[in-house]
mmCIF file of C-alpha atoms in Angstrom:
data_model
loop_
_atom_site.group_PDB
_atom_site.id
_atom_site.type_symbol
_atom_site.label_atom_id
_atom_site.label_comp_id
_atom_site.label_asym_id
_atom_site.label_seq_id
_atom_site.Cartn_x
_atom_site.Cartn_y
_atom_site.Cartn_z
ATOM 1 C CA UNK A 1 -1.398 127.254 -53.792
ATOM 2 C CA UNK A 2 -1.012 129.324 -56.956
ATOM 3 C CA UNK A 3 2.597 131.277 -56.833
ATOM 4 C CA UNK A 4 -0.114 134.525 -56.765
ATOM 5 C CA UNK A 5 -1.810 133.533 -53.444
ATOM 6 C CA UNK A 6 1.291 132.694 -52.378
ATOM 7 C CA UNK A 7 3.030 136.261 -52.805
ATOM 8 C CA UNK A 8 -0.006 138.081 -52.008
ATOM 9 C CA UNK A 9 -1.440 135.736 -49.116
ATOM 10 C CA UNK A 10 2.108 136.041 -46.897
ATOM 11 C CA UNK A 11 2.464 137.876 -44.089
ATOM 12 C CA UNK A 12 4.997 138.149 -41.280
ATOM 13 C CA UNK A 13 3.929 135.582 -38.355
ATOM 14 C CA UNK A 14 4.240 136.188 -34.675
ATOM 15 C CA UNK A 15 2.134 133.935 -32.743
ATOM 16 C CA UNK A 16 2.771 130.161 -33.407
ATOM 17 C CA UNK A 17 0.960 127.338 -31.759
ATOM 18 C CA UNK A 18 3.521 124.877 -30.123
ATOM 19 C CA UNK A 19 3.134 122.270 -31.920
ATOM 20 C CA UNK A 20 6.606 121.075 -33.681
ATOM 21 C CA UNK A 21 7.298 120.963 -37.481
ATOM 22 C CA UNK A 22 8.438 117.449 -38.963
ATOM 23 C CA UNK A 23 11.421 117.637 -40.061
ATOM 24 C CA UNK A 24 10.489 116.508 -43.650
ATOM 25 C CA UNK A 25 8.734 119.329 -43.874
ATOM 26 C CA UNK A 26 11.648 121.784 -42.908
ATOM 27 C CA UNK A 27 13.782 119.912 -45.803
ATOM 28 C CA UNK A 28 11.176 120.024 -48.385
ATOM 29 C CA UNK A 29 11.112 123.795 -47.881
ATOM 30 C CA UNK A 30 14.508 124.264 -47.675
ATOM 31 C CA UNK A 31 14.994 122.606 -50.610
ATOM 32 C CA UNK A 32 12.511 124.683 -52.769
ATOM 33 C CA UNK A 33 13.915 128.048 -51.379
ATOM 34 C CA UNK A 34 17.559 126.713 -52.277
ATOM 35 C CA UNK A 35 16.379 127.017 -56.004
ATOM 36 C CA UNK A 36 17.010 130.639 -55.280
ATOM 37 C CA UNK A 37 19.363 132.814 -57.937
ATOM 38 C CA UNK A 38 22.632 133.560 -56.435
ATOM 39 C CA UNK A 39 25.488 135.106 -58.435
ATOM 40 C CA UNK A 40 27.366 132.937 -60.616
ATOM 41 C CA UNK A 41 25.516 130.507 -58.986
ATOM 42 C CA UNK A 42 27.863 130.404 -56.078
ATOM 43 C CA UNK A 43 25.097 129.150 -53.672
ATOM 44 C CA UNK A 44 26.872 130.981 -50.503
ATOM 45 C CA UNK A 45 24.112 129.909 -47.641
ATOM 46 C CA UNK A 46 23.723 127.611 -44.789
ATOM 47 C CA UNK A 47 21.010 126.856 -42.508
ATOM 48 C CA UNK A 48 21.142 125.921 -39.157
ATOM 49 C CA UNK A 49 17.789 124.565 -38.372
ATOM 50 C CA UNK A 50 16.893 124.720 -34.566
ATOM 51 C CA UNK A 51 14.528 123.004 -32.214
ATOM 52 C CA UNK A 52 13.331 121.810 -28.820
ATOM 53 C CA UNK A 53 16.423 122.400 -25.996
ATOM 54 C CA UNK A 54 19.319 124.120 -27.886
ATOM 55 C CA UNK A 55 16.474 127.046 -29.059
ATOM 56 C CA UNK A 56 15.260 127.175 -25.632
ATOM 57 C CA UNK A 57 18.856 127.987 -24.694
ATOM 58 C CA UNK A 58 19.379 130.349 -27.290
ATOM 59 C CA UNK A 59 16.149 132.520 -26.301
ATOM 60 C CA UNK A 60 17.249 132.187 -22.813
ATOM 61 C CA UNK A 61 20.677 133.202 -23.312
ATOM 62 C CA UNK A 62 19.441 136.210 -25.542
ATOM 63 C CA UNK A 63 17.298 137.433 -23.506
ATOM 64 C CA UNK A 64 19.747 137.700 -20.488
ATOM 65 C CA UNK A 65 21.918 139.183 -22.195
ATOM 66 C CA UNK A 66 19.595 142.188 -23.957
ATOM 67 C CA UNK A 67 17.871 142.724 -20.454
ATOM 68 C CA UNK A 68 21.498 142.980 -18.802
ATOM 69 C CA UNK A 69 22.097 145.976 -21.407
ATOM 70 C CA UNK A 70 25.177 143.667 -23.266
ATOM 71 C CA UNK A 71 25.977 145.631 -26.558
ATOM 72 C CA UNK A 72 24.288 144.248 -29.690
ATOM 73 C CA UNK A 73 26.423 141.622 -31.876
ATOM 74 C CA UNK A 74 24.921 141.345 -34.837
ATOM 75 C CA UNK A 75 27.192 140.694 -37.636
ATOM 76 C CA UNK A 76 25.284 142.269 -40.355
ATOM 77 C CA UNK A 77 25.848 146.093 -40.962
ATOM 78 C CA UNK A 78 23.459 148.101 -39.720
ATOM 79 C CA UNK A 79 23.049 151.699 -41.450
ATOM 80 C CA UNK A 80 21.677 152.768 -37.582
ATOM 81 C CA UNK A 81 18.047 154.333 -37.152
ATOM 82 C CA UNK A 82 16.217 155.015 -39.828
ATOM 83 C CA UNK A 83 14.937 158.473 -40.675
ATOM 84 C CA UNK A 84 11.983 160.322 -43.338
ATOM 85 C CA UNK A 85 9.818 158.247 -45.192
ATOM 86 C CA UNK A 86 11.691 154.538 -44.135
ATOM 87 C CA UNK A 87 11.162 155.975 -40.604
ATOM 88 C CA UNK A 88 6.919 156.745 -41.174
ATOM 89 C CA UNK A 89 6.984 152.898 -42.611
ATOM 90 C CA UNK A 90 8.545 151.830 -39.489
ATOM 91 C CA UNK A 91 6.107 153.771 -37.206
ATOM 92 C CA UNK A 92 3.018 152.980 -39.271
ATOM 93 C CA UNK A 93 3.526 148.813 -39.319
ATOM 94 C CA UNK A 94 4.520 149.592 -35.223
ATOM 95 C CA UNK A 95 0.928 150.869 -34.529
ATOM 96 C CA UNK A 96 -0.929 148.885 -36.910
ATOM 97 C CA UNK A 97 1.157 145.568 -34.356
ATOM 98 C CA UNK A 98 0.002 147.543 -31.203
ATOM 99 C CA UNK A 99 -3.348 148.352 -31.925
ATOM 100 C CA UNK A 100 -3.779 144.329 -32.907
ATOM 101 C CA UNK A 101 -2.328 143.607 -29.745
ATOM 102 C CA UNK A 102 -3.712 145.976 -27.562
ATOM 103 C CA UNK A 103 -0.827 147.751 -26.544
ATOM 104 C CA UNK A 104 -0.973 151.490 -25.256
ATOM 105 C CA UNK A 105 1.800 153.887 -26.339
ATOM 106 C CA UNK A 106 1.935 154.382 -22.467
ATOM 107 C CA UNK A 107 1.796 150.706 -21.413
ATOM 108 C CA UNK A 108 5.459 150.067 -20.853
ATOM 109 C CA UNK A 109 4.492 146.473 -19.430
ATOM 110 C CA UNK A 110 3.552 145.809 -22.689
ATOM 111 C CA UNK A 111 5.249 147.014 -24.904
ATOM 112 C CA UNK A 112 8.522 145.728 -23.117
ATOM 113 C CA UNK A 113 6.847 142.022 -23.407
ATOM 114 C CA UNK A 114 6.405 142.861 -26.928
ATOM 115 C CA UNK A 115 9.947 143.352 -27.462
ATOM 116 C CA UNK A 116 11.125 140.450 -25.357
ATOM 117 C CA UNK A 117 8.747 138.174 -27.665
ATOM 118 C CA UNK A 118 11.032 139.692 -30.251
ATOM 119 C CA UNK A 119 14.129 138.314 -28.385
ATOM 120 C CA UNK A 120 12.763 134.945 -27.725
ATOM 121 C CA UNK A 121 12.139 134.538 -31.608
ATOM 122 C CA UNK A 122 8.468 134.905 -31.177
ATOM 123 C CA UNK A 123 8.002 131.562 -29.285
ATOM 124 C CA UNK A 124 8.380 129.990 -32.530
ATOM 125 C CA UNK A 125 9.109 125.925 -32.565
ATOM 126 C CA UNK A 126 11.807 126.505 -34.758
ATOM 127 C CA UNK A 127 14.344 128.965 -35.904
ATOM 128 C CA UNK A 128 16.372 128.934 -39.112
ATOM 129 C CA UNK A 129 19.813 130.331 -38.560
ATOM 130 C CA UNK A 130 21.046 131.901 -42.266
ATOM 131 C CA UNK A 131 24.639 132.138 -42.473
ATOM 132 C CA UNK A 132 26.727 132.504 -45.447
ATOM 133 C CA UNK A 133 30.819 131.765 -46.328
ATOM 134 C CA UNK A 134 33.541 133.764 -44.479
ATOM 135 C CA UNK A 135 35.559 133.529 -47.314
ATOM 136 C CA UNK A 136 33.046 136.371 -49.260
ATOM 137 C CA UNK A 137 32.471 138.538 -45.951
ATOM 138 C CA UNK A 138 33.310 142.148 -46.583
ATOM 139 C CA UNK A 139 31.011 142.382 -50.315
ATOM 140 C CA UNK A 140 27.262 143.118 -50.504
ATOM 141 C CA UNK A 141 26.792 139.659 -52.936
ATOM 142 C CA UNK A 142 27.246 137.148 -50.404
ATOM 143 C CA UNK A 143 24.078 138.903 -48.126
ATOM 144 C CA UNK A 144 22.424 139.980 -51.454
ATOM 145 C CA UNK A 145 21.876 136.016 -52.049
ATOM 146 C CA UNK A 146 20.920 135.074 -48.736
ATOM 147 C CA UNK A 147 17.991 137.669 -48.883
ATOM 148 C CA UNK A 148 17.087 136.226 -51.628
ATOM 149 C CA UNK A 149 17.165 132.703 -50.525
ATOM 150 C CA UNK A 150 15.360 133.814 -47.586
ATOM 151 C CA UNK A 151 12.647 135.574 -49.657
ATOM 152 C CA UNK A 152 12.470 132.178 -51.240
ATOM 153 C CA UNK A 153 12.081 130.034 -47.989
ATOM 154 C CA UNK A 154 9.759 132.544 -46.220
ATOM 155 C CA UNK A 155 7.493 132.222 -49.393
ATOM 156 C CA UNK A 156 7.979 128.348 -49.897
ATOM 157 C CA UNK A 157 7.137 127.944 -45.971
ATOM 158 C CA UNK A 158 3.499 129.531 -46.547
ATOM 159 C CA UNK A 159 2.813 127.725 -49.547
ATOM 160 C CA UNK A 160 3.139 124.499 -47.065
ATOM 161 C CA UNK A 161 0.769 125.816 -44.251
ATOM 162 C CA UNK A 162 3.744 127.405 -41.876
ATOM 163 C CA UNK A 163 4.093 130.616 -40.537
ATOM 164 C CA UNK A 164 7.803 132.643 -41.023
ATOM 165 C CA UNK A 165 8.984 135.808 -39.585
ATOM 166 C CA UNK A 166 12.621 137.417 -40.526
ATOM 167 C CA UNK A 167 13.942 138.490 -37.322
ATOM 168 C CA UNK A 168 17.052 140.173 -36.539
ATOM 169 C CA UNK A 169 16.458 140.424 -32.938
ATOM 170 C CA UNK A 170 16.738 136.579 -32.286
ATOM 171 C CA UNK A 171 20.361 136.867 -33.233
ATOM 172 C CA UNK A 172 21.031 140.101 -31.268
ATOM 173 C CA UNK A 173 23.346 138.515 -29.086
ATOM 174 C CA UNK A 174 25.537 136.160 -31.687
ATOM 175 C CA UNK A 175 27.809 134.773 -29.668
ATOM 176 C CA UNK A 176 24.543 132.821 -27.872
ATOM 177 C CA UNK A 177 23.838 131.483 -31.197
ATOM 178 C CA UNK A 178 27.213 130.651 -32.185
ATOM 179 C CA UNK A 179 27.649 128.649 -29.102
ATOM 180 C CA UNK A 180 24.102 126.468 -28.949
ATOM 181 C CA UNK A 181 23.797 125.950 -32.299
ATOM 182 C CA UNK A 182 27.420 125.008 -33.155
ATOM 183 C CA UNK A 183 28.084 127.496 -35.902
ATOM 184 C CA UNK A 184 31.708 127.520 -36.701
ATOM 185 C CA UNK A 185 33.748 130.528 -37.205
ATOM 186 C CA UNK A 186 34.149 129.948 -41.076
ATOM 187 C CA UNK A 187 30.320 131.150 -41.298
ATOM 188 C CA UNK A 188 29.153 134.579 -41.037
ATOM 189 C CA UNK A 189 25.458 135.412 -38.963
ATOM 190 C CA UNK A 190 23.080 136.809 -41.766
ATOM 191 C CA UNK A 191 19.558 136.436 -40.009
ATOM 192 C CA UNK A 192 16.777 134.037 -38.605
ATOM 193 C CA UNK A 193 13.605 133.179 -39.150
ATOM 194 C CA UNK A 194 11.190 132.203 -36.651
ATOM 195 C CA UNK A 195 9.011 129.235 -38.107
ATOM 196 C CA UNK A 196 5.775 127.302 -37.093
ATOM 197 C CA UNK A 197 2.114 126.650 -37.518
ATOM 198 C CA UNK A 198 0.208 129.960 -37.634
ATOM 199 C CA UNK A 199 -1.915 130.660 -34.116
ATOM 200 C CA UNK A 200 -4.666 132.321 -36.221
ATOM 201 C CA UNK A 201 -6.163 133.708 -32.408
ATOM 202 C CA UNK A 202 -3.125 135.742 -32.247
ATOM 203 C CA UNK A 203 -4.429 139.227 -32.966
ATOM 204 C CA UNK A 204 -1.065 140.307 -34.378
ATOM 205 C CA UNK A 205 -1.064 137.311 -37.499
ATOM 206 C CA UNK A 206 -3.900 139.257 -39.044
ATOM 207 C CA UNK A 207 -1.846 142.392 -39.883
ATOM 208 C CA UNK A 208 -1.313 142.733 -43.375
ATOM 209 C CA UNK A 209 1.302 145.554 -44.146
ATOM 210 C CA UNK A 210 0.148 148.457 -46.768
ATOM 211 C CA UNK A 211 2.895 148.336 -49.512
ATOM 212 C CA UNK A 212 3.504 151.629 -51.988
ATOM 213 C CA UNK A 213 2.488 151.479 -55.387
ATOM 214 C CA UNK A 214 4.475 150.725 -58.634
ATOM 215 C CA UNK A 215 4.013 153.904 -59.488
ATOM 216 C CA UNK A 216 6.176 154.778 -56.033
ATOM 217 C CA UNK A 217 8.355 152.252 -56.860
ATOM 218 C CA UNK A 218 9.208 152.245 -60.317
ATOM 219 C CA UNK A 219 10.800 154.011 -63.577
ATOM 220 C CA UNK A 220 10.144 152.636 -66.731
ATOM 221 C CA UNK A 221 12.345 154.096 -69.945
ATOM 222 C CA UNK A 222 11.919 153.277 -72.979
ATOM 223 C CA UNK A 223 8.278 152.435 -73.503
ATOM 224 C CA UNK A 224 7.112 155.837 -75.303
ATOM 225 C CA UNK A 225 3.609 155.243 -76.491
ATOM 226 C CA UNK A 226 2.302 152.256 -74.332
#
């Protein structure tokens, strides 16, 4: 695909089918989204790339532990709930994903399974564990890079047929993670992405998120008379 259709044909995937993804495939993405800029090129990611038994454990384990009401351990920082016009983008992509899936405000069944999907990283056949350096926790470069190497792989991922979604709930509990996936204690827990071959009858993959305008998002200075 053109890098246009790329960017523009994306969208956040959360219905896979099960079938597995080579793991050429996984490298030959990973490798294109490692061309990602980082600063001074200091390159400060890892991926832990898992599959089959030891993801089966981790959605197990996180789940458990979220329905048993454990405290979250994410080790990002969170800046808690979100509030004006951040909180009506967070409400509107919410009911555009409910009214795909059928899911009544009132329909706690539902909307709990919804959440649990959430937990068990969407079902995916794979998840891709980001992680960056210990030795650069505490600054905003060292996650700065690793959302843009994740941009990068997301994007990279589509352009080869598969499916991503960034999800923050699959490493909830990171001491689950930690454990099955052998991540040492040098690395820091950035995010995962759930990974896999689109399930195009999954009413939720059709949702295509409205985005504001340049005009919303932009200042330009400097360009008098154009």
């Amino acid at each position: 695909m053109q890098f246009d259709e790329v960017v523009k044909g994306r969208r956040s995937i959360r219905g896979f089918k099960p079938e597995p993804v080579p793991k050429a495939l996984i490298r030959e993405v990973l490798e294109l989204a490692m061309r990602a800029p980082s600063s001074l090129n200091t390159q400060p990611w890892n991926f832990y790339v898992v599959a089959g038994p030891v993801l089966d454990a981790i959605r197990a384990g996180n789940t458990e532990r979220n329905l048993a009401g454990v405290p979250d351990s994410r080790e990002f920082r969170s800046h808690g709930a979100y509030e004006g016009v951040h909180r009506e983008r967070q409400i509107e992509i919410a009911k555009q994903l409910f009214a795909a899936m059928d899911i009544a405000r009132e329909d706690k069944e539902k909307r709990q399974d919804w959440v649990l999907r959430g937990f068990r990283q969407f079902d995916a056949p794979v998840s891709i564990v980001v992680t960056y350096d210990r030795s650069i926790h505490g600054g905003d470069i060292g996650p700065f890079d690793c959302g843009a190497v994740t941009n990068c792989l997301v994007n990279a991922a589509w352009s080869r047929g598969l499916g991503c979604v960034i999800n923050s709930q699959g490493i909830m509990q990171s001491p689950v993670v930690r454990e099955h996936a052998g991540i040492p204690d040098d690395q820091v827990i950035m995010i995962c992405i759930a990974m896999g071959w689109p399930d195009d009858s999954f009413p939720a993959n059709a949702v295509v998120s409205n985005r504001k305008s340049v005009d919303e998002a932009a200042v330009f200075i400097g360009f008098e008379g154009e």
